[in-house]
Amino acid sequence: MNEHLIIGLQGLQLTEQERVWLKEKPPLGVILFARNIESPEQAKALLDDVRDCTGVKTWAAIDEEGGRVNRLPWAPFNNRRHAAEYESIYKMDEQAGVDAVYEDSLIVGRALAELGFTHNCAPDLDLFHPEGHGIIGKRAYSSDIDVVVALGAACMRGLHDAGIEAVGKHFPGHGRANADSHVAVPEVDAALPILLEESETFRRLIKEGLKHVMTAHVIYTAVNRDVGTLSPFWIHHVLRERIGFFGQVWSDDLCMKGVGDDVVQAANAALEVGCDVLLVCEPEGVAEVYRSLEG
């Protein structure tokens, strides 16, 4: 399983235990959060240290969407617009909106690449729904599929042109969800045709070159009681077969309450339904998964 893992780290430097895991059972990658970041020099040194332990160009991911989803507290990462703010530019001048998103993503992507990152968990391809929980809110570009596609594609192109892989999220859509999947199990009660139509944002970006898609820890009651991340229907039938996605399917963080309280069980279930990349972001969850690998 370790070759599918992207793991969170404990602090600003590797612990001795993390060094052992990285050397003996190297994960596919690591993901950094604010707790891991103090300065550009320190962040770069931490990623260099990870790769010294694994002996390969281990993936390094981060959530730098802009707006409130920001981990690196210096320019050009801080004080960026929320995704929703680009819609007003786009509505006045479509090309200006697309150019603004592209330029922002290119600049951020180049700065991420310089630090040693390889993947950014953006763009958010969810549709904004005012009745949905605020966990998405301004992170969504728009409630209009065409606008989300235009601006999401600009973000993807900017990151790709900077040498950073974009990770589109949260398939098949988190905007209607009635709770925050970090702390609860959200549900969406919309009819299946509506859900499929709204997942078009992903299909259209995949057509334009999106190679990484992150799932949603959401139950879509029109289908069954499976959480999207653990759903053969959404991952295999819709994403793989209907949409024709042959890239990497990422689980959202398996330490979140949206997939239950057993990280190891969630990781095995996600792998079984077709997730290629298993995100385990909290140090306690990482320890549980690595303990299970020793058995």
PDB file of C-alpha atoms in Angstrom:
ATOM      1  CA  MET A   1       0.000   0.000   0.000  1.00  0.00           C
ATOM      2  CA  ASN A   2       2.823   2.457   0.768  1.00  0.00           C
ATOM      3  CA  GLU A   3       3.422   3.104  -2.955  1.00  0.00           C
ATOM      4  CA  HIS A   4      -0.104   4.615  -3.097  1.00  0.00           C
ATOM      5  CA  LEU A   5       0.269   6.847  -0.021  1.00  0.00           C
ATOM      6  CA  ILE A   6       0.706  10.592   0.158  1.00  0.00           C
ATOM      7  CA  ILE A   7       1.417  11.309   3.809  1.00  0.00           C
ATOM      8  CA  GLY A   8       1.317  14.342   6.049  1.00  0.00           C
ATOM      9  CA  LEU A   9       4.383  15.072   8.184  1.00  0.00           C
ATOM     10  CA  GLN A  10       4.459  16.066  11.832  1.00  0.00           C
ATOM     11  CA  GLY A  11       6.395  19.318  11.905  1.00  0.00           C
ATOM     12  CA  LEU A  12       9.053  21.563  10.412  1.00  0.00           C
ATOM     13  CA  GLN A  13      11.646  18.767  10.279  1.00  0.00           C
ATOM     14  CA  LEU A  14      11.401  15.015   9.833  1.00  0.00           C
ATOM     15  CA  THR A  15      11.106  12.939  12.992  1.00  0.00           C
ATOM     16  CA  GLU A  16      13.313   9.878  13.363  1.00  0.00           C
ATOM     17  CA  GLN A  17      10.251   7.663  12.879  1.00  0.00           C
ATOM     18  CA  GLU A  18       9.355   9.475   9.643  1.00  0.00           C
ATOM     19  CA  ARG A  19      12.905   8.927   8.390  1.00  0.00           C
ATOM     20  CA  VAL A  20      12.537   5.190   9.012  1.00  0.00           C
ATOM     21  CA  TRP A  21       9.203   5.035   7.147  1.00  0.00           C
ATOM     22  CA  LEU A  22      10.533   7.076   4.227  1.00  0.00           C
ATOM     23  CA  LYS A  23      13.606   4.861   3.891  1.00  0.00           C
ATOM     24  CA  GLU A  24      12.053   1.443   4.519  1.00  0.00           C
ATOM     25  CA  LYS A  25       8.555   1.865   3.012  1.00  0.00           C
ATOM     26  CA  PRO A  26       8.701   5.006   0.891  1.00  0.00           C
ATOM     27  CA  PRO A  27       5.316   6.549   0.100  1.00  0.00           C
ATOM     28  CA  LEU A  28       4.327   7.894  -3.298  1.00  0.00           C
ATOM     29  CA  GLY A  29       4.560  11.374  -1.846  1.00  0.00           C
ATOM     30  CA  VAL A  30       4.172  13.814   1.013  1.00  0.00           C
ATOM     31  CA  ILE A  31       1.789  16.725   1.501  1.00  0.00           C
ATOM     32  CA  LEU A  32       2.730  19.821   3.492  1.00  0.00           C
ATOM     33  CA  PHE A  33       0.460  21.977   5.657  1.00  0.00           C
ATOM     34  CA  ALA A  34       0.969  25.173   7.648  1.00  0.00           C
ATOM     35  CA  ARG A  35       2.415  23.112  10.534  1.00  0.00           C
ATOM     36  CA  ASN A  36       5.259  22.058   8.217  1.00  0.00           C
ATOM     37  CA  ILE A  37       6.132  25.501   6.892  1.00  0.00           C
ATOM     38  CA  GLU A  38       8.166  28.329   8.417  1.00  0.00           C
ATOM     39  CA  SER A  39      10.180  29.869   5.570  1.00  0.00           C
ATOM     40  CA  PRO A  40      11.089  29.165   1.927  1.00  0.00           C
ATOM     41  CA  GLU A  41      14.501  27.825   2.963  1.00  0.00           C
ATOM     42  CA  GLN A  42      13.013  25.518   5.599  1.00  0.00           C
ATOM     43  CA  ALA A  43      10.249  24.187   3.300  1.00  0.00           C
ATOM     44  CA  LYS A  44      12.741  23.445   0.539  1.00  0.00           C
ATOM     45  CA  ALA A  45      15.131  21.773   3.012  1.00  0.00           C
ATOM     46  CA  LEU A  46      12.286  19.600   4.347  1.00  0.00           C
ATOM     47  CA  LEU A  47      11.371  18.362   0.854  1.00  0.00           C
ATOM     48  CA  ASP A  48      15.057  17.785   0.038  1.00  0.00           C
ATOM     49  CA  ASP A  49      15.372  15.760   3.231  1.00  0.00           C
ATOM     50  CA  VAL A  50      12.329  13.636   2.287  1.00  0.00           C
ATOM     51  CA  ARG A  51      13.916  12.822  -1.084  1.00  0.00           C
ATOM     52  CA  ASP A  52      17.291  12.090   0.490  1.00  0.00           C
ATOM     53  CA  CYS A  53      15.515   9.462   2.610  1.00  0.00           C
ATOM     54  CA  THR A  54      13.516   7.879  -0.217  1.00  0.00           C
ATOM     55  CA  GLY A  55      16.293   8.140  -2.796  1.00  0.00           C
ATOM     56  CA  VAL A  56      13.812   9.153  -5.517  1.00  0.00           C
ATOM     57  CA  LYS A  57      11.900  12.220  -6.721  1.00  0.00           C
ATOM     58  CA  THR A  58       9.054  11.626  -4.298  1.00  0.00           C
ATOM     59  CA  TRP A  59       5.923  13.656  -5.049  1.00  0.00           C
ATOM     60  CA  ALA A  60       5.324  16.742  -2.916  1.00  0.00           C
ATOM     61  CA  ALA A  61       1.790  18.121  -2.793  1.00  0.00           C
ATOM     62  CA  ILE A  62       0.165  21.144  -1.185  1.00  0.00           C
ATOM     63  CA  ASP A  63      -3.230  22.876  -1.022  1.00  0.00           C
ATOM     64  CA  GLU A  64      -2.672  26.332  -2.496  1.00  0.00           C
ATOM     65  CA  GLU A  65      -6.031  27.241  -3.986  1.00  0.00           C
ATOM     66  CA  GLY A  66      -5.807  30.909  -3.060  1.00  0.00           C
ATOM     67  CA  GLY A  67      -8.224  32.797  -0.813  1.00  0.00           C
ATOM     68  CA  ARG A  68      -8.642  31.088   2.546  1.00  0.00           C
ATOM     69  CA  VAL A  69      -6.981  27.831   1.412  1.00  0.00           C
ATOM     70  CA  ASN A  70      -3.393  28.955   1.847  1.00  0.00           C
ATOM     71  CA  ARG A  71      -0.456  27.217   3.543  1.00  0.00           C
ATOM     72  CA  LEU A  72       2.573  29.339   2.584  1.00  0.00           C
ATOM     73  CA  PRO A  73       2.477  32.693   4.417  1.00  0.00           C
ATOM     74  CA  TRP A  74       4.541  34.769   1.968  1.00  0.00           C
ATOM     75  CA  ALA A  75       4.254  36.164  -1.557  1.00  0.00           C
ATOM     76  CA  PRO A  76       3.082  35.087  -4.064  1.00  0.00           C
ATOM     77  CA  PHE A  77       0.947  32.682  -2.041  1.00  0.00           C
ATOM     78  CA  ASN A  78      -0.705  34.904   0.535  1.00  0.00           C
ATOM     79  CA  ASN A  79      -3.307  37.568  -0.226  1.00  0.00           C
ATOM     80  CA  ARG A  80      -4.538  35.835  -3.391  1.00  0.00           C
ATOM     81  CA  ARG A  81      -8.134  36.185  -4.553  1.00  0.00           C
ATOM     82  CA  HIS A  82     -10.773  33.603  -3.700  1.00  0.00           C
ATOM     83  CA  ALA A  83     -11.797  31.601  -6.766  1.00  0.00           C
ATOM     84  CA  ALA A  84     -15.259  33.253  -6.684  1.00  0.00           C
ATOM     85  CA  GLU A  85     -13.729  36.725  -7.147  1.00  0.00           C
ATOM     86  CA  TYR A  86     -12.584  35.799 -10.653  1.00  0.00           C
ATOM     87  CA  GLU A  87     -16.172  35.306 -11.766  1.00  0.00           C
ATOM     88  CA  SER A  88     -16.888  39.040 -11.559  1.00  0.00           C
ATOM     89  CA  ILE A  89     -13.854  39.766 -13.775  1.00  0.00           C
ATOM     90  CA  TYR A  90     -14.937  37.029 -16.194  1.00  0.00           C
ATOM     91  CA  LYS A  91     -18.485  38.389 -16.407  1.00  0.00           C
ATOM     92  CA  MET A  92     -17.204  41.842 -17.408  1.00  0.00           C
ATOM     93  CA  ASP A  93     -14.580  40.471 -19.821  1.00  0.00           C
ATOM     94  CA  GLU A  94     -14.258  36.716 -20.348  1.00  0.00           C
ATOM     95  CA  GLN A  95     -10.694  36.837 -21.683  1.00  0.00           C
ATOM     96  CA  ALA A  96      -9.566  39.106 -18.850  1.00  0.00           C
ATOM     97  CA  GLY A  97     -10.989  36.629 -16.310  1.00  0.00           C
ATOM     98  CA  VAL A  98      -9.274  33.662 -17.934  1.00  0.00           C
ATOM     99  CA  ASP A  99      -5.979  35.580 -18.227  1.00  0.00           C
ATOM    100  CA  ALA A 100      -6.118  36.662 -14.573  1.00  0.00           C
ATOM    101  CA  VAL A 101      -6.550  33.082 -13.346  1.00  0.00           C
ATOM    102  CA  TYR A 102      -3.865  31.768 -15.691  1.00  0.00           C
ATOM    103  CA  GLU A 103      -1.324  34.418 -14.650  1.00  0.00           C
ATOM    104  CA  ASP A 104      -1.978  33.857 -10.949  1.00  0.00           C
ATOM    105  CA  SER A 105      -1.623  30.076 -11.312  1.00  0.00           C
ATOM    106  CA  LEU A 106       1.521  30.367 -13.428  1.00  0.00           C
ATOM    107  CA  ILE A 107       3.239  32.631 -10.884  1.00  0.00           C
ATOM    108  CA  VAL A 108       2.204  30.411  -7.962  1.00  0.00           C
ATOM    109  CA  GLY A 109       3.145  27.256  -9.870  1.00  0.00           C
ATOM    110  CA  ARG A 110       6.637  28.542 -10.626  1.00  0.00           C
ATOM    111  CA  ALA A 111       7.148  29.480  -6.973  1.00  0.00           C
ATOM    112  CA  LEU A 112       5.937  26.019  -5.870  1.00  0.00           C
ATOM    113  CA  ALA A 113       8.260  24.285  -8.331  1.00  0.00           C
ATOM    114  CA  GLU A 114      11.196  26.333  -7.026  1.00  0.00           C
ATOM    115  CA  LEU A 115      10.510  25.020  -3.511  1.00  0.00           C
ATOM    116  CA  GLY A 116      10.383  21.417  -4.740  1.00  0.00           C
ATOM    117  CA  PHE A 117       6.634  20.816  -4.985  1.00  0.00           C
ATOM    118  CA  THR A 118       5.247  18.669  -7.791  1.00  0.00           C
ATOM    119  CA  HIS A 119       1.438  18.807  -7.290  1.00  0.00           C
ATOM    120  CA  ASN A 120      -1.070  21.453  -6.216  1.00  0.00           C
ATOM    121  CA  CYS A 121      -4.539  20.378  -5.053  1.00  0.00           C
ATOM    122  CA  ALA A 122      -6.318  22.874  -7.302  1.00  0.00           C
ATOM    123  CA  PRO A 123      -8.472  23.868  -9.117  1.00  0.00           C
ATOM    124  CA  ASP A 124     -11.664  23.414  -7.131  1.00  0.00           C
ATOM    125  CA  LEU A 125     -14.172  22.288  -9.773  1.00  0.00           C
ATOM    126  CA  ASP A 126     -17.197  22.253  -7.470  1.00  0.00           C
ATOM    127  CA  LEU A 127     -20.216  24.365  -8.362  1.00  0.00           C
ATOM    128  CA  PHE A 128     -21.314  26.997  -5.881  1.00  0.00           C
ATOM    129  CA  HIS A 129     -24.711  26.331  -4.320  1.00  0.00           C
ATOM    130  CA  PRO A 130     -25.930  28.918  -1.779  1.00  0.00           C
ATOM    131  CA  GLU A 131     -27.786  26.210   0.169  1.00  0.00           C
ATOM    132  CA  GLY A 132     -24.616  24.103   0.456  1.00  0.00           C
ATOM    133  CA  HIS A 133     -22.334  24.110   3.501  1.00  0.00           C
ATOM    134  CA  GLY A 134     -19.848  26.999   3.606  1.00  0.00           C
ATOM    135  CA  ILE A 135     -16.834  24.657   3.432  1.00  0.00           C
ATOM    136  CA  ILE A 136     -16.862  25.274  -0.339  1.00  0.00           C
ATOM    137  CA  GLY A 137     -18.402  28.737  -0.658  1.00  0.00           C
ATOM    138  CA  LYS A 138     -15.952  31.147  -2.293  1.00  0.00           C
ATOM    139  CA  ARG A 139     -13.605  28.287  -3.155  1.00  0.00           C
ATOM    140  CA  ALA A 140     -15.907  27.590  -6.129  1.00  0.00           C
ATOM    141  CA  TYR A 141     -15.432  29.758  -9.198  1.00  0.00           C
ATOM    142  CA  SER A 142     -19.155  29.927  -9.968  1.00  0.00           C
ATOM    143  CA  SER A 143     -22.534  28.203  -9.953  1.00  0.00           C
ATOM    144  CA  ASP A 144     -22.322  28.091 -13.767  1.00  0.00           C
ATOM    145  CA  ILE A 145     -20.683  25.013 -15.319  1.00  0.00           C
ATOM    146  CA  ASP A 146     -19.237  26.961 -18.275  1.00  0.00           C
ATOM    147  CA  VAL A 147     -17.618  29.555 -15.999  1.00  0.00           C
ATOM    148  CA  VAL A 148     -16.115  26.877 -13.707  1.00  0.00           C
ATOM    149  CA  VAL A 149     -14.714  25.076 -16.760  1.00  0.00           C
ATOM    150  CA  ALA A 150     -13.239  28.235 -18.302  1.00  0.00           C
ATOM    151  CA  LEU A 151     -11.579  29.429 -15.090  1.00  0.00           C
ATOM    152  CA  GLY A 152     -10.668  25.947 -13.825  1.00  0.00           C
ATOM    153  CA  ALA A 153      -8.968  25.198 -17.153  1.00  0.00           C
ATOM    154  CA  ALA A 154      -7.019  28.461 -16.911  1.00  0.00           C
ATOM    155  CA  CYS A 155      -5.811  27.463 -13.432  1.00  0.00           C
ATOM    156  CA  MET A 156      -4.818  24.007 -14.687  1.00  0.00           C
ATOM    157  CA  ARG A 157      -2.922  25.425 -17.669  1.00  0.00           C
ATOM    158  CA  GLY A 158      -1.067  27.932 -15.505  1.00  0.00           C
ATOM    159  CA  LEU A 159       0.062  25.205 -13.103  1.00  0.00           C
ATOM    160  CA  HIS A 160       0.993  22.825 -15.920  1.00  0.00           C
ATOM    161  CA  ASP A 161       2.999  25.510 -17.727  1.00  0.00           C
ATOM    162  CA  ALA A 162       4.923  26.049 -14.490  1.00  0.00           C
ATOM    163  CA  GLY A 163       5.708  22.329 -14.212  1.00  0.00           C
ATOM    164  CA  ILE A 164       3.175  21.601 -11.448  1.00  0.00           C
ATOM    165  CA  GLU A 165       0.483  18.926 -11.792  1.00  0.00           C
ATOM    166  CA  ALA A 166      -3.041  20.192 -11.098  1.00  0.00           C
ATOM    167  CA  VAL A 167      -5.395  18.068  -8.969  1.00  0.00           C
ATOM    168  CA  GLY A 168      -9.065  18.849  -9.726  1.00  0.00           C
ATOM    169  CA  LYS A 169     -11.490  18.394  -6.820  1.00  0.00           C
ATOM    170  CA  HIS A 170     -13.918  17.172  -5.382  1.00  0.00           C
ATOM    171  CA  PHE A 171     -15.440  14.627  -7.788  1.00  0.00           C
ATOM    172  CA  PRO A 172     -18.355  14.343  -8.518  1.00  0.00           C
ATOM    173  CA  GLY A 173     -19.084  17.635  -6.699  1.00  0.00           C
ATOM    174  CA  HIS A 174     -19.102  18.974  -3.132  1.00  0.00           C
ATOM    175  CA  GLY A 175     -21.006  22.225  -3.644  1.00  0.00           C
ATOM    176  CA  ARG A 176     -24.441  20.881  -2.640  1.00  0.00           C
ATOM    177  CA  ALA A 177     -23.168  18.998   0.421  1.00  0.00           C
ATOM    178  CA  ASN A 178     -24.921  19.794   3.715  1.00  0.00           C
ATOM    179  CA  ALA A 179     -21.879  19.431   5.997  1.00  0.00           C
ATOM    180  CA  ASP A 180     -18.092  19.757   6.223  1.00  0.00           C
ATOM    181  CA  SER A 181     -16.570  16.337   5.483  1.00  0.00           C
ATOM    182  CA  HIS A 182     -13.639  17.117   7.803  1.00  0.00           C
ATOM    183  CA  VAL A 183     -15.947  16.668  10.791  1.00  0.00           C
ATOM    184  CA  ALA A 184     -19.106  14.909   9.512  1.00  0.00           C
ATOM    185  CA  VAL A 185     -20.495  12.723   6.719  1.00  0.00           C
ATOM    186  CA  PRO A 186     -22.192  15.108   4.264  1.00  0.00           C
ATOM    187  CA  GLU A 187     -25.092  14.126   2.041  1.00  0.00           C
ATOM    188  CA  VAL A 188     -26.430  15.404  -1.272  1.00  0.00           C
ATOM    189  CA  ASP A 189     -30.042  14.621  -2.146  1.00  0.00           C
ATOM    190  CA  ALA A 190     -30.070  15.787  -5.785  1.00  0.00           C
ATOM    191  CA  ALA A 191     -31.334  13.479  -8.547  1.00  0.00           C
ATOM    192  CA  LEU A 192     -28.785  11.441 -10.485  1.00  0.00           C
ATOM    193  CA  PRO A 193     -29.212  13.349 -13.805  1.00  0.00           C
ATOM    194  CA  ILE A 194     -28.387  16.604 -11.972  1.00  0.00           C
ATOM    195  CA  LEU A 195     -25.321  15.051 -10.313  1.00  0.00           C
ATOM    196  CA  LEU A 196     -24.064  13.720 -13.653  1.00  0.00           C
ATOM    197  CA  GLU A 197     -24.635  17.084 -15.329  1.00  0.00           C
ATOM    198  CA  GLU A 198     -22.713  18.896 -12.603  1.00  0.00           C
ATOM    199  CA  SER A 199     -19.811  16.440 -12.862  1.00  0.00           C
ATOM    200  CA  GLU A 200     -19.328  17.843 -16.395  1.00  0.00           C
ATOM    201  CA  THR A 201     -16.777  20.279 -14.964  1.00  0.00           C
ATOM    202  CA  PHE A 202     -14.487  17.298 -14.405  1.00  0.00           C
ATOM    203  CA  ARG A 203     -15.202  15.618 -17.745  1.00  0.00           C
ATOM    204  CA  ARG A 204     -14.422  18.796 -19.673  1.00  0.00           C
ATOM    205  CA  LEU A 205     -11.175  19.489 -17.822  1.00  0.00           C
ATOM    206  CA  ILE A 206     -10.095  15.867 -18.243  1.00  0.00           C
ATOM    207  CA  LYS A 207     -10.626  16.368 -21.969  1.00  0.00           C
ATOM    208  CA  GLU A 208      -8.298  19.381 -21.756  1.00  0.00           C
ATOM    209  CA  GLY A 209      -5.528  17.476 -19.981  1.00  0.00           C
ATOM    210  CA  LEU A 210      -6.358  17.108 -16.272  1.00  0.00           C
ATOM    211  CA  LYS A 211      -4.460  14.014 -15.066  1.00  0.00           C
ATOM    212  CA  HIS A 212      -5.346  14.014 -11.356  1.00  0.00           C
ATOM    213  CA  VAL A 213      -8.844  14.027  -9.823  1.00  0.00           C
ATOM    214  CA  MET A 214      -9.648  14.089  -6.099  1.00  0.00           C
ATOM    215  CA  THR A 215     -12.833  12.467  -4.809  1.00  0.00           C
ATOM    216  CA  ALA A 216     -15.465  13.849  -2.425  1.00  0.00           C
ATOM    217  CA  HIS A 217     -16.254  12.330   0.979  1.00  0.00           C
ATOM    218  CA  VAL A 218     -19.976  12.816   0.318  1.00  0.00           C
ATOM    219  CA  ILE A 219     -22.947  10.431   0.194  1.00  0.00           C
ATOM    220  CA  TYR A 220     -25.103  10.942  -2.918  1.00  0.00           C
ATOM    221  CA  THR A 221     -28.449   9.494  -1.837  1.00  0.00           C
ATOM    222  CA  ALA A 222     -29.770   9.136  -5.402  1.00  0.00           C
ATOM    223  CA  VAL A 223     -27.251   6.311  -5.916  1.00  0.00           C
ATOM    224  CA  ASN A 224     -26.629   4.496  -2.610  1.00  0.00           C
ATOM    225  CA  ARG A 225     -25.187   5.090   0.859  1.00  0.00           C
ATOM    226  CA  ASP A 226     -21.539   4.833  -0.254  1.00  0.00           C
ATOM    227  CA  VAL A 227     -19.329   7.855   0.305  1.00  0.00           C
ATOM    228  CA  GLY A 228     -18.099   9.072  -3.102  1.00  0.00           C
ATOM    229  CA  THR A 229     -14.472   8.214  -2.279  1.00  0.00           C
ATOM    230  CA  LEU A 230     -15.455   4.606  -1.528  1.00  0.00           C
ATOM    231  CA  SER A 231     -18.044   4.235  -4.294  1.00  0.00           C
ATOM    232  CA  PRO A 232     -17.505   1.819  -7.197  1.00  0.00           C
ATOM    233  CA  PHE A 233     -20.368   3.621  -8.949  1.00  0.00           C
ATOM    234  CA  TRP A 234     -18.684   7.037  -8.934  1.00  0.00           C
ATOM    235  CA  ILE A 235     -15.070   5.957  -9.338  1.00  0.00           C
ATOM    236  CA  HIS A 236     -15.359   3.005 -11.689  1.00  0.00           C
ATOM    237  CA  HIS A 237     -18.645   3.394 -13.534  1.00  0.00           C
ATOM    238  CA  VAL A 238     -18.797   7.185 -13.887  1.00  0.00           C
ATOM    239  CA  LEU A 239     -15.212   8.479 -13.685  1.00  0.00           C
ATOM    240  CA  ARG A 240     -13.407   5.620 -15.410  1.00  0.00           C
ATOM    241  CA  GLU A 241     -16.031   4.206 -17.795  1.00  0.00           C
ATOM    242  CA  ARG A 242     -18.492   7.014 -18.517  1.00  0.00           C
ATOM    243  CA  ILE A 243     -16.027   9.912 -18.504  1.00  0.00           C
ATOM    244  CA  GLY A 244     -13.063   7.863 -19.703  1.00  0.00           C
ATOM    245  CA  PHE A 245     -10.542   9.077 -17.125  1.00  0.00           C
ATOM    246  CA  PHE A 246      -7.282   7.124 -17.179  1.00  0.00           C
ATOM    247  CA  GLY A 247      -5.275   9.384 -14.887  1.00  0.00           C
ATOM    248  CA  GLN A 248      -4.712   9.231 -11.124  1.00  0.00           C
ATOM    249  CA  VAL A 249      -7.708   9.134  -8.793  1.00  0.00           C
ATOM    250  CA  TRP A 250      -6.878  10.730  -5.424  1.00  0.00           C
ATOM    251  CA  SER A 251      -8.877  10.125  -2.280  1.00  0.00           C
ATOM    252  CA  ASP A 252      -9.478  13.194  -0.177  1.00  0.00           C
ATOM    253  CA  ASP A 253      -7.799  12.967   3.230  1.00  0.00           C
ATOM    254  CA  LEU A 254      -8.666   9.585   4.747  1.00  0.00           C
ATOM    255  CA  CYS A 255      -8.300  11.029   8.251  1.00  0.00           C
ATOM    256  CA  MET A 256     -11.473  13.087   7.706  1.00  0.00           C
ATOM    257  CA  LYS A 257     -14.721  12.047   9.420  1.00  0.00           C
ATOM    258  CA  GLY A 258     -16.398  11.846   6.002  1.00  0.00           C
ATOM    259  CA  VAL A 259     -14.953   8.333   5.571  1.00  0.00           C
ATOM    260  CA  GLY A 260     -15.374   7.186   9.171  1.00  0.00           C
ATOM    261  CA  ASP A 261     -13.023   6.727  12.110  1.00  0.00           C
ATOM    262  CA  ASP A 262     -10.795   3.881  10.886  1.00  0.00           C
ATOM    263  CA  VAL A 263      -8.063   5.240   8.627  1.00  0.00           C
ATOM    264  CA  VAL A 264      -6.648   1.816   7.706  1.00  0.00           C
ATOM    265  CA  GLN A 265     -10.080   0.460   6.808  1.00  0.00           C
ATOM    266  CA  ALA A 266     -10.811   3.570   4.713  1.00  0.00           C
ATOM    267  CA  ALA A 267      -7.461   3.285   2.919  1.00  0.00           C
ATOM    268  CA  ASN A 268      -8.058  -0.367   2.035  1.00  0.00           C
ATOM    269  CA  ALA A 269     -11.606   0.373   0.865  1.00  0.00           C
ATOM    270  CA  ALA A 270     -10.460   3.332  -1.278  1.00  0.00           C
ATOM    271  CA  LEU A 271      -7.757   1.190  -2.865  1.00  0.00           C
ATOM    272  CA  GLU A 272     -10.248  -1.579  -3.545  1.00  0.00           C
ATOM    273  CA  VAL A 273     -12.686   0.683  -5.445  1.00  0.00           C
ATOM    274  CA  GLY A 274      -9.954   2.156  -7.625  1.00  0.00           C
ATOM    275  CA  CYS A 275      -8.262   5.091  -5.893  1.00  0.00           C
ATOM    276  CA  ASP A 276      -4.634   5.283  -7.058  1.00  0.00           C
ATOM    277  CA  VAL A 277      -3.508   7.862  -4.501  1.00  0.00           C
ATOM    278  CA  LEU A 278      -4.377   7.591  -0.817  1.00  0.00           C
ATOM    279  CA  LEU A 279      -4.108  10.875   1.075  1.00  0.00           C
ATOM    280  CA  VAL A 280      -3.376  10.423   4.785  1.00  0.00           C
ATOM    281  CA  CYS A 281      -2.719  13.883   6.140  1.00  0.00           C
ATOM    282  CA  GLU A 282      -2.728  13.665   9.949  1.00  0.00           C
ATOM    283  CA  PRO A 283       0.363  12.274  11.751  1.00  0.00           C
ATOM    284  CA  GLU A 284      -1.801   9.961  13.900  1.00  0.00           C
ATOM    285  CA  GLY A 285      -3.389   8.482  10.772  1.00  0.00           C
ATOM    286  CA  VAL A 286      -0.008   8.060   9.113  1.00  0.00           C
ATOM    287  CA  ALA A 287       1.233   6.151  12.176  1.00  0.00           C
ATOM    288  CA  GLU A 288      -1.841   3.869  12.077  1.00  0.00           C
ATOM    289  CA  VAL A 289      -1.357   3.066   8.397  1.00  0.00           C
ATOM    290  CA  TYR A 290       2.348   2.363   8.803  1.00  0.00           C
ATOM    291  CA  ARG A 291       1.665   0.135  11.829  1.00  0.00           C
ATOM    292  CA  SER A 292      -0.744  -1.858   9.655  1.00  0.00           C
ATOM    293  CA  LEU A 293       1.994  -2.273   7.027  1.00  0.00           C
ATOM    294  CA  GLU A 294       4.303  -3.869   9.599  1.00  0.00           C
ATOM    295  CA  GLY A 295       1.853  -6.708  10.278  1.00  0.00           C
TER     296      GLY A 295
END
